[in-house]
Amino acid sequence: MNSRLKILKTRCRQMPEQPGVYIFKNGEGKPIYVGKSSSLKHRLLSYFRNFKPNEMKRKAMMSKVYDVEIIPLGSEQEALIKENELIKLWQPRYNIMLRDDKTYPWIKVSILDPFPRIELTRSVAQDGSLYYGPYPKVGDVKKVLDYVIETYRIRDCQQRIVEGIPSPECLSLQISRCDGPCVDKISVKDYRELIKKALNFLDGQQKDIIRNLKKEMDKAASLLKFEQASEKRDMILMAKSFQQGTFLKKRYFYKDTLKKLQEALGLKKLPSHVECFDISHISGSWTVASMVVFKKGQPSKKDYRIFKIKTVKGIDDFASMAEVIERRYSSNQKKDISLPDLIVIDGGIGQLNVSKKVLKEIGISLDIISLAKRFEMIYVEEEVDPVILSKYSDELCFLQRVRDEAHRFAIKAHRKWRDKKVLESPLRNILGVGPVLEERLLKRFKTTKNMSHQSIETLADVSGVSRQLAKKIIREISNEATRS
């Protein structure tokens, strides 16, 4: 074991013996693995023993670990949720599972519907529904949920039901599993009383169901139906797991995170409508700006926009940001488009100041902040010092998600535009100039027009370009210019 790992092992001996999440980082401080454990100390120390032949992947990972960070939590279930969130946020190299949105199941209650449904889902949407979870054992929770739905006669059909307007009779009604809201056999008020009882169960009040299950278990046993009695016994154990908190019960509201963000940053309004801007370029060429929109905590991709920077030459992120802010919000005034509750700028205090100046000149007053990648510092209007939110707080994770989405969208659009320009380049038609050399030339001289004004010696100074090829490049570009 080398000295670096020995130092890390010594640190891990000081870790607490409690549940939590641990983050392994590489030499650049970037997370490469996120894990959870009921005992942080024991789990972390397990990484420093001799590796078995089938643990080569873990050995390879540890060769790249330079730091470890922990987040102590109250329970293993809380660690489960936090691990899930951080893996989605960072996409660490050595986390294979949990990278997409479809992971541990949640229980969803569509509480905004007149006749709500209760169902399992593997993705959480900001749609006003109640979400409980996540649950690591889908089989167990599905059995308990089926029993709850059957006991309280909750509908499980996919129909959109409106009180007073009968719908086609569903299968659950035909087999007497529900009270028939689809054919108007139960009122909204009475149905919601059933939902209230089911929610009480999900909130930890399982005494009635456990009592009924015990009666059913005893009855089955008295009739010598031991297999059925065994199933009821298992159901009781699972229901008690809900009651004792073995399953984590967590209602998910997007407003909670946005409210925390509003309070932390002193925003005038709840940031239900957020617009975020990012600038992308390569050495000052093909500069574009992206604007992504989040509404009620979720991306609204139909509102995304790309701006090709028109007035700025070379590398000037401040001027580029000023241009895009002016273009975006000047057009808002003319078209009477709804303004956001919050503008987020990807950058530091400089980008924030130029954006504020533009908004003032336009005559628009909006909450605006910037999020700097270094230390994730948030610069807010009227504040000299940056706001630093808790590293793993929901509100910072939300801002990072918005910022990262703007960056992703800008990079995607930038590459698409750049590739289109490259395809239009006459360099593609010159024998001896491949994609790598083409990009090398464009990065050095920006445009083919600039290349045509260079001497043979200057072009030949580029790696991979001979004097003969340099002559050919200048000749072909000049001929193309003449033809066009």
Short mmCIF file of C-alpha atoms in Angstrom, two decimals:
data_model
loop_
_atom_site.label_atom_id
_atom_site.label_comp_id
_atom_site.label_asym_id
_atom_site.label_seq_id
_atom_site.Cartn_x
_atom_site.Cartn_y
_atom_site.Cartn_z
CA MET A 1 0.00 0.00 0.00
CA ASN A 2 1.48 3.35 -1.03
CA SER A 3 1.78 6.37 1.25
CA ARG A 4 -1.27 8.12 -0.24
CA LEU A 5 -3.57 5.19 0.60
CA LYS A 6 -1.96 4.79 4.04
CA ILE A 7 -2.85 8.41 4.85
CA LEU A 8 -6.41 7.87 3.61
CA LYS A 9 -6.72 4.69 5.69
CA THR A 10 -5.60 6.59 8.80
CA ARG A 11 -8.27 9.21 8.12
CA CYS A 12 -10.93 6.54 7.64
CA ARG A 13 -10.14 5.08 11.08
CA GLN A 14 -11.40 8.38 12.50
CA MET A 15 -14.71 8.22 10.64
CA PRO A 16 -17.95 7.80 12.63
CA GLU A 17 -19.71 4.45 12.94
CA GLN A 18 -23.01 5.80 11.68
CA PRO A 19 -25.02 5.73 8.45
CA GLY A 20 -24.13 8.09 5.66
CA VAL A 21 -22.71 8.65 2.21
CA TYR A 22 -19.03 8.69 1.22
CA ILE A 23 -17.47 10.29 -1.85
CA PHE A 24 -14.16 9.19 -3.35
CA LYS A 25 -12.37 11.91 -5.34
CA ASN A 26 -9.49 11.83 -7.80
CA GLY A 27 -6.40 14.03 -7.85
CA GLU A 28 -8.39 16.90 -9.41
CA GLY A 29 -11.00 16.80 -6.65
CA LYS A 30 -13.64 15.32 -8.96
CA PRO A 31 -16.00 12.67 -7.50
CA ILE A 32 -15.35 9.28 -9.10
CA TYR A 33 -17.48 7.13 -6.80
CA VAL A 34 -20.38 7.69 -4.39
CA GLY A 35 -21.39 5.00 -1.91
CA LYS A 36 -23.61 4.57 1.13
CA SER A 37 -23.32 2.50 4.29
CA SER A 38 -24.93 1.86 7.65
CA SER A 39 -21.45 2.29 9.16
CA LEU A 40 -19.17 4.73 7.34
CA LYS A 41 -16.06 3.70 9.26
CA HIS A 42 -16.40 -0.04 8.60
CA ARG A 43 -17.31 0.39 4.95
CA LEU A 44 -14.44 2.77 4.20
CA LEU A 45 -11.86 0.60 5.95
CA SER A 46 -12.99 -2.35 3.81
CA TYR A 47 -11.49 -0.59 0.78
CA PHE A 48 -7.97 -0.89 2.20
CA ARG A 49 -7.74 -4.66 2.64
CA ASN A 50 -6.14 -6.99 0.09
CA PHE A 51 -8.27 -7.30 -3.02
CA LYS A 52 -9.53 -10.64 -4.31
CA PRO A 53 -9.05 -11.60 -7.99
CA ASN A 54 -12.70 -10.69 -8.75
CA GLU A 55 -12.23 -7.19 -7.26
CA MET A 56 -9.89 -5.73 -9.86
CA LYS A 57 -12.32 -2.95 -10.70
CA ARG A 58 -12.32 -1.80 -7.08
CA LYS A 59 -8.53 -2.01 -7.00
CA ALA A 60 -8.32 0.12 -10.17
CA MET A 61 -10.65 2.68 -8.63
CA MET A 62 -8.62 2.94 -5.43
CA SER A 63 -5.49 3.61 -7.46
CA LYS A 64 -7.16 6.86 -8.55
CA VAL A 65 -8.56 7.92 -5.16
CA TYR A 66 -6.80 10.89 -3.57
CA ASP A 67 -9.46 12.10 -1.13
CA VAL A 68 -12.59 10.94 0.64
CA GLU A 69 -15.46 13.00 1.96
CA ILE A 70 -18.40 11.85 4.07
CA ILE A 71 -21.96 13.03 4.74
CA PRO A 72 -23.19 11.52 8.04
CA LEU A 73 -26.97 10.97 8.04
CA GLY A 74 -29.65 9.78 10.42
CA SER A 75 -30.48 6.45 8.82
CA GLU A 76 -29.50 4.05 6.07
CA GLN A 77 -32.66 5.07 4.18
CA GLU A 78 -31.61 8.73 4.18
CA ALA A 79 -28.22 7.60 2.88
CA LEU A 80 -30.01 5.69 0.12
CA ILE A 81 -31.75 8.86 -1.09
CA LYS A 82 -28.66 11.06 -0.85
CA GLU A 83 -26.54 8.51 -2.71
CA ASN A 84 -29.15 8.41 -5.46
CA GLU A 85 -29.23 12.22 -5.74
CA LEU A 86 -25.45 12.64 -5.87
CA ILE A 87 -24.92 9.93 -8.47
CA LYS A 88 -27.46 11.61 -10.75
CA LEU A 89 -25.85 14.99 -10.14
CA TRP A 90 -22.20 13.99 -10.72
CA GLN A 91 -22.41 10.83 -12.88
CA PRO A 92 -19.26 9.41 -11.22
CA ARG A 93 -17.12 7.18 -13.41
CA TYR A 94 -17.24 4.11 -11.14
CA ASN A 95 -20.98 4.23 -10.36
CA ILE A 96 -22.60 1.99 -12.95
CA MET A 97 -26.04 1.78 -11.37
CA LEU A 98 -28.42 4.67 -10.55
CA ARG A 99 -27.10 7.00 -13.27
CA ASP A 100 -30.43 7.54 -14.98
CA ASP A 101 -33.80 8.65 -13.59
CA LYS A 102 -35.25 5.14 -13.38
CA THR A 103 -33.92 3.76 -10.15
CA TYR A 104 -35.55 2.79 -6.85
CA PRO A 105 -39.36 2.83 -6.97
CA TRP A 106 -41.53 5.47 -5.30
CA ILE A 107 -45.19 5.39 -4.34
CA LYS A 108 -47.08 8.11 -6.20
CA VAL A 109 -50.44 9.53 -5.09
CA SER A 110 -52.00 11.75 -7.79
CA ILE A 111 -53.57 13.95 -5.13
CA LEU A 112 -54.60 16.71 -7.58
CA ASP A 113 -56.96 14.37 -9.45
CA PRO A 114 -60.62 14.36 -8.31
CA PHE A 115 -60.28 10.58 -7.88
CA PRO A 116 -56.56 10.05 -7.08
CA ARG A 117 -54.67 6.89 -7.99
CA ILE A 118 -51.93 5.23 -5.92
CA GLU A 119 -49.21 3.54 -7.96
CA LEU A 120 -45.53 2.63 -8.12
CA THR A 121 -43.25 4.75 -10.26
CA ARG A 122 -39.50 4.88 -10.89
CA SER A 123 -39.30 8.58 -11.66
CA VAL A 124 -40.35 11.64 -9.67
CA ALA A 125 -42.04 14.48 -11.57
CA GLN A 126 -42.88 17.96 -10.30
CA ASP A 127 -46.59 17.44 -11.02
CA GLY A 128 -48.15 18.21 -7.64
CA SER A 129 -48.50 14.53 -6.69
CA LEU A 130 -47.34 13.10 -3.38
CA TYR A 131 -44.30 10.83 -3.57
CA TYR A 132 -43.19 8.38 -0.87
CA GLY A 133 -39.86 6.62 -1.04
CA PRO A 134 -37.62 5.51 -2.53
CA TYR A 135 -37.94 1.86 -1.57
CA PRO A 136 -35.03 -0.52 -2.18
CA LYS A 137 -37.18 -3.70 -2.27
CA VAL A 138 -39.77 -3.31 -4.99
CA GLY A 139 -41.31 -6.74 -4.41
CA ASP A 140 -42.08 -6.05 -0.75
CA VAL A 141 -43.53 -2.60 -1.27
CA LYS A 142 -45.63 -3.79 -4.22
CA LYS A 143 -47.28 -6.48 -2.09
CA VAL A 144 -48.09 -4.03 0.69
CA LEU A 145 -49.35 -1.44 -1.77
CA ASP A 146 -51.60 -3.98 -3.51
CA TYR A 147 -53.09 -4.86 -0.13
CA VAL A 148 -53.69 -1.18 0.71
CA ILE A 149 -55.37 -0.57 -2.66
CA GLU A 150 -57.58 -3.64 -2.21
CA THR A 151 -58.40 -2.85 1.43
CA TYR A 152 -59.38 0.78 0.83
CA ARG A 153 -60.80 0.07 -2.65
CA ILE A 154 -58.57 2.61 -4.41
CA ARG A 155 -58.85 2.66 -8.20
CA ASP A 156 -55.87 1.44 -10.22
CA CYS A 157 -57.21 2.05 -13.74
CA GLN A 158 -55.62 4.57 -16.10
CA GLN A 159 -58.85 6.35 -17.01
CA ARG A 160 -59.28 10.10 -16.63
CA ILE A 161 -62.36 10.39 -14.43
CA VAL A 162 -64.56 13.48 -14.01
CA GLU A 163 -67.35 13.47 -11.42
CA GLY A 164 -70.78 13.32 -13.02
CA ILE A 165 -69.44 12.10 -16.39
CA PRO A 166 -69.47 8.27 -16.55
CA SER A 167 -66.50 6.52 -18.18
CA PRO A 168 -66.25 2.93 -19.48
CA GLU A 169 -66.52 0.39 -16.68
CA CYS A 170 -63.04 -0.78 -15.68
CA LEU A 171 -61.83 -4.29 -14.83
CA SER A 172 -61.29 -3.45 -11.13
CA LEU A 173 -64.99 -2.62 -10.79
CA GLN A 174 -66.01 -5.81 -12.58
CA ILE A 175 -64.03 -7.91 -10.08
CA SER A 176 -65.22 -5.73 -7.15
CA ARG A 177 -61.78 -4.30 -6.30
CA CYS A 178 -62.96 -0.65 -6.26
CA ASP A 179 -66.17 1.34 -5.69
CA GLY A 180 -66.60 2.47 -9.28
CA PRO A 181 -65.70 6.16 -9.55
CA CYS A 182 -65.48 5.55 -13.32
CA VAL A 183 -69.26 4.98 -13.48
CA ASP A 184 -70.11 7.59 -10.84
CA LYS A 185 -70.94 5.07 -8.08
CA ILE A 186 -69.00 7.01 -5.43
CA SER A 187 -68.72 10.76 -4.83
CA VAL A 188 -65.46 12.70 -4.78
CA LYS A 189 -65.98 13.40 -1.07
CA ASP A 190 -66.45 9.73 -0.13
CA TYR A 191 -63.60 8.58 -2.36
CA ARG A 192 -61.24 11.10 -0.80
CA GLU A 193 -62.08 9.68 2.62
CA LEU A 194 -60.71 6.36 1.35
CA ILE A 195 -57.60 8.12 0.03
CA LYS A 196 -57.16 9.81 3.41
CA LYS A 197 -57.08 6.40 5.13
CA ALA A 198 -54.54 5.10 2.61
CA LEU A 199 -52.35 8.19 3.16
CA ASN A 200 -52.53 7.61 6.92
CA PHE A 201 -51.04 4.18 6.26
CA LEU A 202 -48.25 5.64 4.14
CA ASP A 203 -47.61 8.20 6.87
CA GLY A 204 -47.02 5.45 9.43
CA GLN A 205 -50.45 4.60 10.83
CA GLN A 206 -50.74 0.91 10.02
CA LYS A 207 -52.53 -0.46 13.10
CA ASP A 208 -55.85 -1.13 11.34
CA ILE A 209 -54.28 -3.00 8.44
CA ILE A 210 -52.03 -5.03 10.73
CA ARG A 211 -55.05 -5.93 12.88
CA ASN A 212 -57.00 -7.08 9.79
CA LEU A 213 -54.01 -9.06 8.53
CA LYS A 214 -53.69 -10.86 11.88
CA LYS A 215 -57.37 -11.85 11.70
CA GLU A 216 -56.93 -13.16 8.16
CA MET A 217 -53.76 -15.04 9.18
CA ASP A 218 -55.50 -16.69 12.16
CA LYS A 219 -58.51 -17.62 10.00
CA ALA A 220 -56.30 -19.19 7.33
CA ALA A 221 -54.37 -21.13 9.95
CA SER A 222 -57.59 -22.43 11.55
CA LEU A 223 -58.68 -23.70 8.13
CA LEU A 224 -55.27 -25.39 7.72
CA LYS A 225 -54.40 -23.07 4.82
CA PHE A 226 -50.85 -22.71 6.02
CA GLU A 227 -49.42 -21.29 2.80
CA GLN A 228 -52.00 -18.50 2.85
CA ALA A 229 -51.35 -17.90 6.55
CA SER A 230 -47.62 -17.67 5.83
CA GLU A 231 -48.28 -15.01 3.16
CA LYS A 232 -50.34 -12.98 5.63
CA ARG A 233 -47.57 -13.28 8.21
CA ASP A 234 -45.06 -11.91 5.70
CA MET A 235 -47.46 -9.08 4.90
CA ILE A 236 -47.64 -8.20 8.60
CA LEU A 237 -43.85 -8.06 8.81
CA MET A 238 -43.68 -5.79 5.79
CA ALA A 239 -46.43 -3.53 7.13
CA LYS A 240 -44.54 -3.27 10.42
CA SER A 241 -41.48 -2.25 8.43
CA PHE A 242 -43.48 0.72 7.20
CA GLN A 243 -44.65 1.43 10.74
CA GLN A 244 -41.17 1.30 12.24
CA GLY A 245 -39.57 3.36 9.51
CA THR A 246 -37.55 0.62 7.85
CA PHE A 247 -38.99 2.06 4.67
CA LEU A 248 -38.27 5.75 4.43
CA LYS A 249 -41.44 7.79 4.10
CA LYS A 250 -40.71 11.03 2.32
CA ARG A 251 -43.22 13.29 0.60
CA TYR A 252 -41.64 15.05 -2.32
CA PHE A 253 -42.67 18.65 -3.02
CA TYR A 254 -40.72 20.78 -5.48
CA LYS A 255 -41.95 23.86 -3.61
CA ASP A 256 -39.93 22.89 -0.52
CA THR A 257 -36.64 23.24 -2.40
CA LEU A 258 -37.68 26.44 -4.15
CA LYS A 259 -38.86 27.96 -0.87
CA LYS A 260 -35.50 27.17 0.76
CA LEU A 261 -33.75 28.76 -2.22
CA GLN A 262 -35.90 31.87 -1.97
CA GLU A 263 -35.10 32.27 1.72
CA ALA A 264 -31.38 31.54 1.34
CA LEU A 265 -30.88 34.10 -1.45
CA GLY A 266 -33.44 36.68 -0.32
CA LEU A 267 -35.45 36.47 -3.55
CA LYS A 268 -38.56 38.57 -3.99
CA LYS A 269 -40.61 35.71 -5.44
CA LEU A 270 -40.66 31.92 -5.30
CA PRO A 271 -38.38 30.92 -8.24
CA SER A 272 -41.00 28.81 -10.04
CA HIS A 273 -39.82 30.13 -13.42
CA VAL A 274 -36.03 30.15 -13.80
CA GLU A 275 -33.97 31.09 -16.86
CA CYS A 276 -30.26 30.26 -16.97
CA PHE A 277 -27.61 31.45 -19.46
CA ASP A 278 -24.25 29.95 -20.45
CA ILE A 279 -21.62 30.98 -23.04
CA SER A 280 -19.73 28.41 -25.13
CA HIS A 281 -16.85 28.85 -27.60
CA ILE A 282 -13.49 27.40 -28.63
CA SER A 283 -10.70 29.96 -28.35
CA GLY A 284 -13.20 32.72 -29.11
CA SER A 285 -14.55 31.19 -32.32
CA TRP A 286 -18.16 30.14 -33.03
CA THR A 287 -19.46 31.68 -29.82
CA VAL A 288 -23.00 30.74 -28.79
CA ALA A 289 -25.13 31.35 -25.70
CA SER A 290 -27.72 28.96 -24.35
CA MET A 291 -30.83 29.73 -22.37
CA VAL A 292 -32.57 26.90 -20.50
CA VAL A 293 -35.86 27.26 -18.66
CA PHE A 294 -37.06 25.47 -15.53
CA LYS A 295 -40.70 25.71 -14.49
CA LYS A 296 -41.88 24.34 -11.16
CA GLY A 297 -38.48 22.72 -10.67
CA GLN A 298 -38.48 20.85 -14.00
CA PRO A 299 -36.83 21.65 -17.36
CA SER A 300 -39.21 23.17 -19.91
CA LYS A 301 -37.36 22.14 -23.05
CA LYS A 302 -39.83 23.72 -25.44
CA ASP A 303 -38.69 27.11 -24.08
CA TYR A 304 -34.94 26.51 -24.55
CA ARG A 305 -33.16 28.92 -26.89
CA ILE A 306 -29.76 29.30 -28.56
CA PHE A 307 -28.26 32.69 -29.43
CA LYS A 308 -25.42 33.00 -31.94
CA ILE A 309 -23.29 35.87 -30.70
CA LYS A 310 -23.19 38.56 -33.40
CA THR A 311 -21.44 41.65 -31.99
CA VAL A 312 -18.45 40.18 -30.16
CA LYS A 313 -15.14 39.22 -31.76
CA GLY A 314 -12.66 36.95 -29.99
CA ILE A 315 -12.89 35.85 -26.35
CA ASP A 316 -15.11 38.17 -24.29
CA ASP A 317 -17.56 36.30 -22.10
CA PHE A 318 -18.71 39.53 -20.43
CA ALA A 319 -19.66 41.22 -23.71
CA SER A 320 -21.23 37.97 -24.99
CA MET A 321 -23.37 37.70 -21.86
CA ALA A 322 -24.39 41.36 -22.17
CA GLU A 323 -25.48 40.78 -25.76
CA VAL A 324 -27.62 37.74 -25.00
CA ILE A 325 -29.30 39.36 -21.96
CA GLU A 326 -30.13 42.43 -24.04
CA ARG A 327 -31.52 40.33 -26.92
CA ARG A 328 -33.56 38.10 -24.66
CA TYR A 329 -35.24 40.69 -22.47
CA SER A 330 -35.63 43.46 -25.03
CA SER A 331 -37.68 41.01 -27.09
CA ASN A 332 -39.69 40.13 -23.96
CA GLN A 333 -40.85 43.73 -23.65
CA LYS A 334 -41.84 43.92 -27.30
CA LYS A 335 -43.70 40.59 -27.37
CA ASP A 336 -45.17 40.82 -23.85
CA ILE A 337 -43.71 37.40 -22.92
CA SER A 338 -43.86 36.41 -19.25
CA LEU A 339 -40.66 37.22 -17.38
CA PRO A 340 -38.86 34.70 -15.13
CA ASP A 341 -38.87 34.84 -11.34
CA LEU A 342 -35.10 34.31 -11.34
CA ILE A 343 -32.24 34.66 -13.83
CA VAL A 344 -29.18 32.46 -13.26
CA ILE A 345 -25.89 33.34 -14.93
CA ASP A 346 -23.18 30.71 -15.32
CA GLY A 347 -20.16 32.69 -14.15
CA GLY A 348 -18.84 34.98 -11.46
CA ILE A 349 -19.33 38.53 -10.21
CA GLY A 350 -18.19 40.03 -13.55
CA GLN A 351 -20.88 38.28 -15.60
CA LEU A 352 -23.46 39.19 -12.97
CA ASN A 353 -22.56 42.89 -13.03
CA VAL A 354 -22.73 43.26 -16.81
CA SER A 355 -26.07 41.42 -16.86
CA LYS A 356 -27.48 43.68 -14.11
CA LYS A 357 -26.33 46.74 -16.05
CA VAL A 358 -28.12 45.59 -19.21
CA LEU A 359 -31.35 44.86 -17.34
CA LYS A 360 -31.22 48.31 -15.76
CA GLU A 361 -30.75 49.95 -19.17
CA ILE A 362 -33.71 47.99 -20.55
CA GLY A 363 -35.80 49.00 -17.55
CA ILE A 364 -36.51 45.53 -16.17
CA SER A 365 -36.23 44.62 -12.48
CA LEU A 366 -35.70 40.91 -11.89
CA ASP A 367 -33.94 38.76 -9.32
CA ILE A 368 -30.62 37.73 -10.86
CA ILE A 369 -27.73 35.65 -9.48
CA SER A 370 -24.57 34.07 -10.84
CA LEU A 371 -23.17 30.67 -9.94
CA ALA A 372 -19.39 30.36 -10.15
CA LYS A 373 -18.03 26.85 -10.73
CA ARG A 374 -15.11 27.44 -8.39
CA PHE A 375 -16.34 26.54 -4.89
CA GLU A 376 -19.95 26.90 -6.21
CA MET A 377 -20.14 30.48 -4.93
CA ILE A 378 -23.40 32.33 -5.57
CA TYR A 379 -23.26 36.05 -6.24
CA VAL A 380 -26.47 37.90 -5.47
CA GLU A 381 -27.59 41.43 -6.26
CA GLU A 382 -26.68 44.05 -3.66
CA GLU A 383 -24.43 41.57 -1.84
CA VAL A 384 -20.66 42.10 -1.87
CA ASP A 385 -19.75 38.69 -0.48
CA PRO A 386 -20.89 35.48 -2.20
CA VAL A 387 -23.50 33.21 -0.67
CA ILE A 388 -22.24 29.69 -0.04
CA LEU A 389 -24.97 27.11 0.41
CA SER A 390 -24.46 23.79 2.14
CA LYS A 391 -22.54 21.56 -0.27
CA TYR A 392 -25.20 18.87 -0.53
CA SER A 393 -28.33 20.92 0.13
CA ASP A 394 -31.39 20.48 -2.08
CA GLU A 395 -31.32 24.13 -3.09
CA LEU A 396 -27.67 24.04 -4.26
CA CYS A 397 -28.28 20.75 -6.07
CA PHE A 398 -31.18 22.40 -7.89
CA LEU A 399 -29.04 25.38 -8.98
CA GLN A 400 -26.26 23.04 -10.11
CA ARG A 401 -28.77 21.03 -12.11
CA VAL A 402 -30.03 24.20 -13.83
CA ARG A 403 -26.48 25.46 -14.50
CA ASP A 404 -25.27 22.08 -15.79
CA GLU A 405 -28.28 21.79 -18.10
CA ALA A 406 -27.48 25.22 -19.59
CA HIS A 407 -23.86 24.16 -20.08
CA ARG A 408 -24.89 20.86 -21.69
CA PHE A 409 -27.30 22.60 -24.04
CA ALA A 410 -24.72 25.24 -25.01
CA ILE A 411 -22.04 22.64 -25.74
CA LYS A 412 -24.49 20.57 -27.79
CA ALA A 413 -25.58 23.57 -29.87
CA HIS A 414 -22.01 24.82 -30.22
CA ARG A 415 -20.80 21.47 -31.58
CA LYS A 416 -23.74 21.24 -33.96
CA TRP A 417 -23.06 24.72 -35.35
CA ARG A 418 -19.31 24.15 -35.50
CA ASP A 419 -19.72 20.83 -37.31
CA LYS A 420 -22.06 22.47 -39.83
CA LYS A 421 -19.48 25.20 -40.49
CA VAL A 422 -16.72 22.62 -40.82
CA LEU A 423 -18.77 20.65 -43.35
CA GLU A 424 -19.14 23.85 -45.37
CA SER A 425 -15.36 24.46 -45.25
CA PRO A 426 -13.40 24.06 -48.52
CA LEU A 427 -10.69 22.34 -46.46
CA ARG A 428 -12.78 19.17 -46.63
CA ASN A 429 -12.11 18.95 -50.37
CA ILE A 430 -8.31 19.20 -50.13
CA LEU A 431 -6.44 15.89 -50.42
CA GLY A 432 -4.17 15.52 -47.38
CA VAL A 433 -6.38 17.50 -44.97
CA GLY A 434 -8.29 15.19 -42.64
CA PRO A 435 -10.67 16.08 -39.76
CA VAL A 436 -7.85 16.40 -37.17
CA LEU A 437 -5.69 18.68 -39.31
CA GLU A 438 -8.76 20.64 -40.38
CA GLU A 439 -9.71 21.40 -36.77
CA ARG A 440 -6.07 22.23 -35.97
CA LEU A 441 -5.97 24.79 -38.79
CA LEU A 442 -9.33 26.34 -37.88
CA LYS A 443 -8.34 26.58 -34.23
CA ARG A 444 -5.15 28.42 -35.21
CA PHE A 445 -6.53 30.75 -37.91
CA LYS A 446 -10.27 30.79 -37.04
CA THR A 447 -11.46 31.03 -40.69
CA THR A 448 -10.38 29.88 -44.13
CA LYS A 449 -10.33 33.54 -45.18
CA ASN A 450 -7.61 34.19 -42.59
CA MET A 451 -5.67 31.20 -43.91
CA SER A 452 -5.68 32.58 -47.46
CA HIS A 453 -3.85 35.67 -46.20
CA GLN A 454 -1.05 33.69 -44.54
CA SER A 455 2.35 32.94 -46.02
CA ILE A 456 3.35 29.39 -46.95
CA GLU A 457 5.86 29.42 -44.07
CA THR A 458 3.15 30.37 -41.53
CA LEU A 459 0.80 27.61 -42.68
CA ALA A 460 3.65 25.08 -42.75
CA ASP A 461 4.37 25.98 -39.15
CA VAL A 462 1.20 24.09 -38.17
CA SER A 463 1.95 20.52 -37.14
CA GLY A 464 1.12 18.14 -39.99
CA VAL A 465 1.28 20.75 -42.78
CA SER A 466 4.15 20.49 -45.26
CA ARG A 467 5.19 23.35 -47.56
CA GLN A 468 3.65 21.53 -50.50
CA LEU A 469 0.36 21.07 -48.62
CA ALA A 470 0.45 24.71 -47.50
CA LYS A 471 0.66 25.84 -51.14
CA LYS A 472 -2.27 23.56 -52.03
CA ILE A 473 -4.38 24.91 -49.14
CA ILE A 474 -3.80 28.56 -50.14
CA ARG A 475 -4.52 27.77 -53.80
CA GLU A 476 -7.75 25.84 -53.12
CA ILE A 477 -9.09 28.44 -50.67
CA SER A 478 -8.37 31.24 -53.15
CA ASN A 479 -10.08 29.31 -55.96
CA GLU A 480 -13.12 28.66 -53.74
CA ALA A 481 -13.33 32.37 -52.90
CA THR A 482 -13.21 33.24 -56.62
CA ARG A 483 -15.97 30.74 -57.43
CA SER A 484 -18.23 32.07 -54.69
#
